[in-house]
């Protein structure tokens, strides 16, 4: 059977580094980019005799995420030791949660070409991250080095059910989950630095079947593009294996970016291979009603709900609403400006166009803007009233970015105000038509293309300050249209 006769089945395991200042079981910093092994101590180095102390903020963030995804937050969860041996795992085991995680059974709604789809979230559990192995081929004998700055950094693993049916759905789910976590303030969503990454469990089965095939796990995918490419390649690889009479082995595979293929890393371990047992140095984790309630109170409006509200309340198209709500600070600033702007759609156009360009070109974060929402609303009002043209407004906005000056002051200093006096504009129109009588005859004879010539000549004579609406109105009136 060809690939089109098979159904891809995907589940994602997302590892999100929590935005705490210190590690999960010690006081070492979680800051990214320090010198190797700088943020370490006897606890995260796994020295004999040390004891872990749980970071309370980690628990708060996990509860907040569970509530946002509609999970059941368990009043009691249990820590376990997951035993395996890597050079960058100093203790020889990882403290995690196994059969009793902190949150279970939630969901996340995503958009697909066929409409909304609900993806079930099987569990959310907490664990510590491992360190990082650095393979230095330039060193003598190809040395491998270990950086343990990341060892002990708090991770939240969010495991979906195998409800995704193609690579595009997987990407949409990962994007939607990232947006939720960033809105909640529990993760920075940075795929490049590895603070948000995922493993994909991929299998195939004949279309119409209800029996899942043997899955392979694709490890540490840290970009949406790589996730899509890896899943599509792996699904095709598994179909080729089955079609040639072979059997798909349960294994862990890596995505080779340079070759565009997945390659075998190791045979996939089952739970018994890790010899899980309860962590003897930590008590069961108890989540009180008070903690659950406190986190419920700080839940923000989530991206999907905000997007729907923007479309209804401000009359924005889905495209605009999606971009404006992609990041919480941008959405909040848009709403603050909308309270002072005469037209929400025109405000959206400004945000998606010149405002976004200036943010990028000026390198200015939203938190450091020099002007207020009220001032931006005032600028749009001047365009709406015809005081300045849309093009002149761009110049004003640029000056506001750089100096924070009020739009009225910038308009006055630069002489950007449009001429909207009917008598003044009419005099220029009459002069241009009189000087170009031949072109007027051509226009009246049916050569409508010369109309743009008249507009250009009037605006040139007025040094670009003529009110375009008034110019067009007077021209059409005098040309007999």
mmCIF file of N, CA and C in Angstrom, residues 306-351:
data_model
loop_
_atom_site.group_PDB
_atom_site.id
_atom_site.type_symbol
_atom_site.label_atom_id
_atom_site.label_comp_id
_atom_site.label_asym_id
_atom_site.label_seq_id
_atom_site.Cartn_x
_atom_site.Cartn_y
_atom_site.Cartn_z
ATOM 1 N N UNK A 306 -8.866 34.889 24.012
ATOM 2 C CA UNK A 306 -8.591 36.294 23.681
ATOM 3 C C UNK A 306 -8.765 36.531 22.183
ATOM 4 N N UNK A 307 -8.308 35.577 21.380
ATOM 5 C CA UNK A 307 -8.443 35.708 19.930
ATOM 6 C C UNK A 307 -9.921 35.790 19.534
ATOM 7 N N UNK A 308 -10.735 34.920 20.116
ATOM 8 C CA UNK A 308 -12.166 34.926 19.822
ATOM 9 C C UNK A 308 -12.802 36.245 20.246
ATOM 10 N N UNK A 309 -12.412 36.752 21.407
ATOM 11 C CA UNK A 309 -12.960 38.020 21.887
ATOM 12 C C UNK A 309 -12.544 39.185 20.991
ATOM 13 N N UNK A 310 -11.291 39.193 20.539
ATOM 14 C CA UNK A 310 -10.829 40.273 19.655
ATOM 15 C C UNK A 310 -11.660 40.311 18.371
ATOM 16 N N UNK A 311 -11.996 39.132 17.861
ATOM 17 C CA UNK A 311 -12.789 39.082 16.632
ATOM 18 C C UNK A 311 -14.198 39.616 16.869
ATOM 19 N N UNK A 312 -14.769 39.288 18.028
ATOM 20 C CA UNK A 312 -16.119 39.742 18.315
ATOM 21 C C UNK A 312 -16.187 41.174 18.796
ATOM 22 N N UNK A 313 -15.346 41.531 19.758
ATOM 23 C CA UNK A 313 -15.416 42.852 20.375
ATOM 24 C C UNK A 313 -14.891 43.956 19.474
ATOM 25 N N UNK A 314 -13.823 43.650 18.712
ATOM 26 C CA UNK A 314 -13.205 44.691 17.880
ATOM 27 C C UNK A 314 -13.499 44.514 16.388
ATOM 28 N N UNK A 315 -14.218 43.447 16.045
ATOM 29 C CA UNK A 315 -14.554 43.224 14.646
ATOM 30 C C UNK A 315 -13.357 42.922 13.767
ATOM 31 N N UNK A 316 -12.353 42.271 14.321
ATOM 32 C CA UNK A 316 -11.134 41.985 13.570
ATOM 33 C C UNK A 316 -11.241 40.651 12.846
ATOM 34 N N UNK A 317 -10.630 40.519 11.675
ATOM 35 C CA UNK A 317 -10.570 39.216 11.013
ATOM 36 C C UNK A 317 -9.688 38.253 11.795
ATOM 37 N N UNK A 318 -9.844 36.959 11.532
ATOM 38 C CA UNK A 318 -9.117 35.928 12.280
ATOM 39 C C UNK A 318 -7.609 36.113 12.162
ATOM 40 N N UNK A 319 -7.139 36.522 10.978
ATOM 41 C CA UNK A 319 -5.697 36.696 10.768
ATOM 42 C C UNK A 319 -5.148 37.760 11.705
ATOM 43 N N UNK A 320 -5.806 38.911 11.748
ATOM 44 C CA UNK A 320 -5.354 39.999 12.618
ATOM 45 C C UNK A 320 -5.362 39.554 14.083
ATOM 46 N N UNK A 321 -6.474 38.945 14.486
ATOM 47 C CA UNK A 321 -6.629 38.562 15.888
ATOM 48 C C UNK A 321 -5.570 37.553 16.307
ATOM 49 N N UNK A 322 -5.227 36.651 15.422
ATOM 50 C CA UNK A 322 -4.230 35.630 15.760
ATOM 51 C C UNK A 322 -2.857 36.268 15.999
ATOM 52 N N UNK A 323 -2.470 37.196 15.125
ATOM 53 C CA UNK A 323 -1.163 37.847 15.277
ATOM 54 C C UNK A 323 -1.142 38.728 16.520
ATOM 55 N N UNK A 324 -2.196 39.474 16.731
ATOM 56 C CA UNK A 324 -2.234 40.409 17.855
ATOM 57 C C UNK A 324 -2.257 39.711 19.204
ATOM 58 N N UNK A 325 -2.767 38.479 19.245
ATOM 59 C CA UNK A 325 -2.841 37.752 20.510
ATOM 60 C C UNK A 325 -1.741 36.716 20.668
ATOM 61 N N UNK A 326 -0.818 36.657 19.725
ATOM 62 C CA UNK A 326 0.242 35.648 19.796
ATOM 63 C C UNK A 326 1.113 35.846 21.029
ATOM 64 N N UNK A 327 1.307 37.110 21.430
ATOM 65 C CA UNK A 327 2.110 37.414 22.609
ATOM 66 C C UNK A 327 1.284 38.294 23.533
ATOM 67 N N UNK A 328 1.269 37.931 24.793
ATOM 68 C CA UNK A 328 0.418 38.633 25.755
ATOM 69 C C UNK A 328 0.742 40.124 25.873
ATOM 70 N N UNK A 329 2.008 40.547 25.938
ATOM 71 C CA UNK A 329 2.282 41.986 26.030
ATOM 72 C C UNK A 329 1.747 42.770 24.832
ATOM 73 N N UNK A 330 1.850 42.180 23.625
ATOM 74 C CA UNK A 330 1.345 42.869 22.433
ATOM 75 C C UNK A 330 -0.170 42.995 22.502
ATOM 76 N N UNK A 331 -0.846 41.912 22.918
ATOM 77 C CA UNK A 331 -2.300 41.944 23.023
ATOM 78 C C UNK A 331 -2.738 42.981 24.060
ATOM 79 N N UNK A 332 -2.043 43.024 25.179
ATOM 80 C CA UNK A 332 -2.398 43.980 26.230
ATOM 81 C C UNK A 332 -2.205 45.423 25.751
ATOM 82 N N UNK A 333 -1.118 45.666 25.018
ATOM 83 C CA UNK A 333 -0.862 47.023 24.540
ATOM 84 C C UNK A 333 -1.889 47.419 23.477
ATOM 85 N N UNK A 334 -2.271 46.459 22.634
ATOM 86 C CA UNK A 334 -3.293 46.754 21.630
ATOM 87 C C UNK A 334 -4.590 47.174 22.314
ATOM 88 N N UNK A 335 -4.978 46.447 23.349
ATOM 89 C CA UNK A 335 -6.227 46.779 24.035
ATOM 90 C C UNK A 335 -6.144 48.144 24.706
ATOM 91 N N UNK A 336 -4.993 48.454 25.272
ATOM 92 C CA UNK A 336 -4.819 49.764 25.901
ATOM 93 C C UNK A 336 -4.952 50.872 24.863
ATOM 94 N N UNK A 337 -4.417 50.643 23.665
ATOM 95 C CA UNK A 337 -4.510 51.645 22.594
ATOM 96 C C UNK A 337 -5.931 51.712 22.031
ATOM 97 N N UNK A 338 -6.593 50.552 21.938
ATOM 98 C CA UNK A 338 -7.946 50.513 21.368
ATOM 99 C C UNK A 338 -8.924 51.347 22.179
ATOM 100 N N UNK A 339 -8.656 51.506 23.467
ATOM 101 C CA UNK A 339 -9.526 52.318 24.312
ATOM 102 C C UNK A 339 -9.490 53.787 23.920
ATOM 103 N N UNK A 340 -8.461 54.191 23.166
ATOM 104 C CA UNK A 340 -8.306 55.601 22.774
ATOM 105 C C UNK A 340 -8.367 55.799 21.258
ATOM 106 N N UNK A 341 -8.483 54.709 20.502
ATOM 107 C CA UNK A 341 -8.446 54.803 19.036
ATOM 108 C C UNK A 341 -9.857 54.847 18.465
ATOM 109 N N UNK A 342 -10.078 55.613 17.409
ATOM 110 C CA UNK A 342 -11.423 55.737 16.829
ATOM 111 C C UNK A 342 -11.856 54.516 16.030
ATOM 112 N N UNK A 343 -10.911 53.705 15.565
ATOM 113 C CA UNK A 343 -11.244 52.568 14.697
ATOM 114 C C UNK A 343 -10.292 51.416 15.007
ATOM 115 N N UNK A 344 -10.813 50.305 15.540
ATOM 116 C CA UNK A 344 -9.978 49.175 15.952
ATOM 117 C C UNK A 344 -9.301 48.501 14.759
ATOM 118 N N UNK A 345 -9.990 48.424 13.624
ATOM 119 C CA UNK A 345 -9.395 47.779 12.444
ATOM 120 C C UNK A 345 -8.221 48.601 11.922
ATOM 121 N N UNK A 346 -8.365 49.934 11.902
ATOM 122 C CA UNK A 346 -7.253 50.771 11.453
ATOM 123 C C UNK A 346 -6.088 50.696 12.437
ATOM 124 N N UNK A 347 -6.415 50.562 13.723
ATOM 125 C CA UNK A 347 -5.369 50.368 14.723
ATOM 126 C C UNK A 347 -4.648 49.048 14.479
ATOM 127 N N UNK A 348 -5.409 48.010 14.159
ATOM 128 C CA UNK A 348 -4.813 46.706 13.852
ATOM 129 C C UNK A 348 -3.900 46.799 12.641
ATOM 130 N N UNK A 349 -4.346 47.518 11.604
ATOM 131 C CA UNK A 349 -3.504 47.684 10.413
ATOM 132 C C UNK A 349 -2.181 48.352 10.775
ATOM 133 N N UNK A 350 -2.261 49.349 11.658
ATOM 134 C CA UNK A 350 -1.048 50.044 12.084
ATOM 135 C C UNK A 350 -0.137 49.090 12.855
ATOM 136 N N UNK A 351 -0.712 48.281 13.736
ATOM 137 C CA UNK A 351 0.080 47.335 14.534
ATOM 138 C C UNK A 351 0.758 46.304 13.637
#
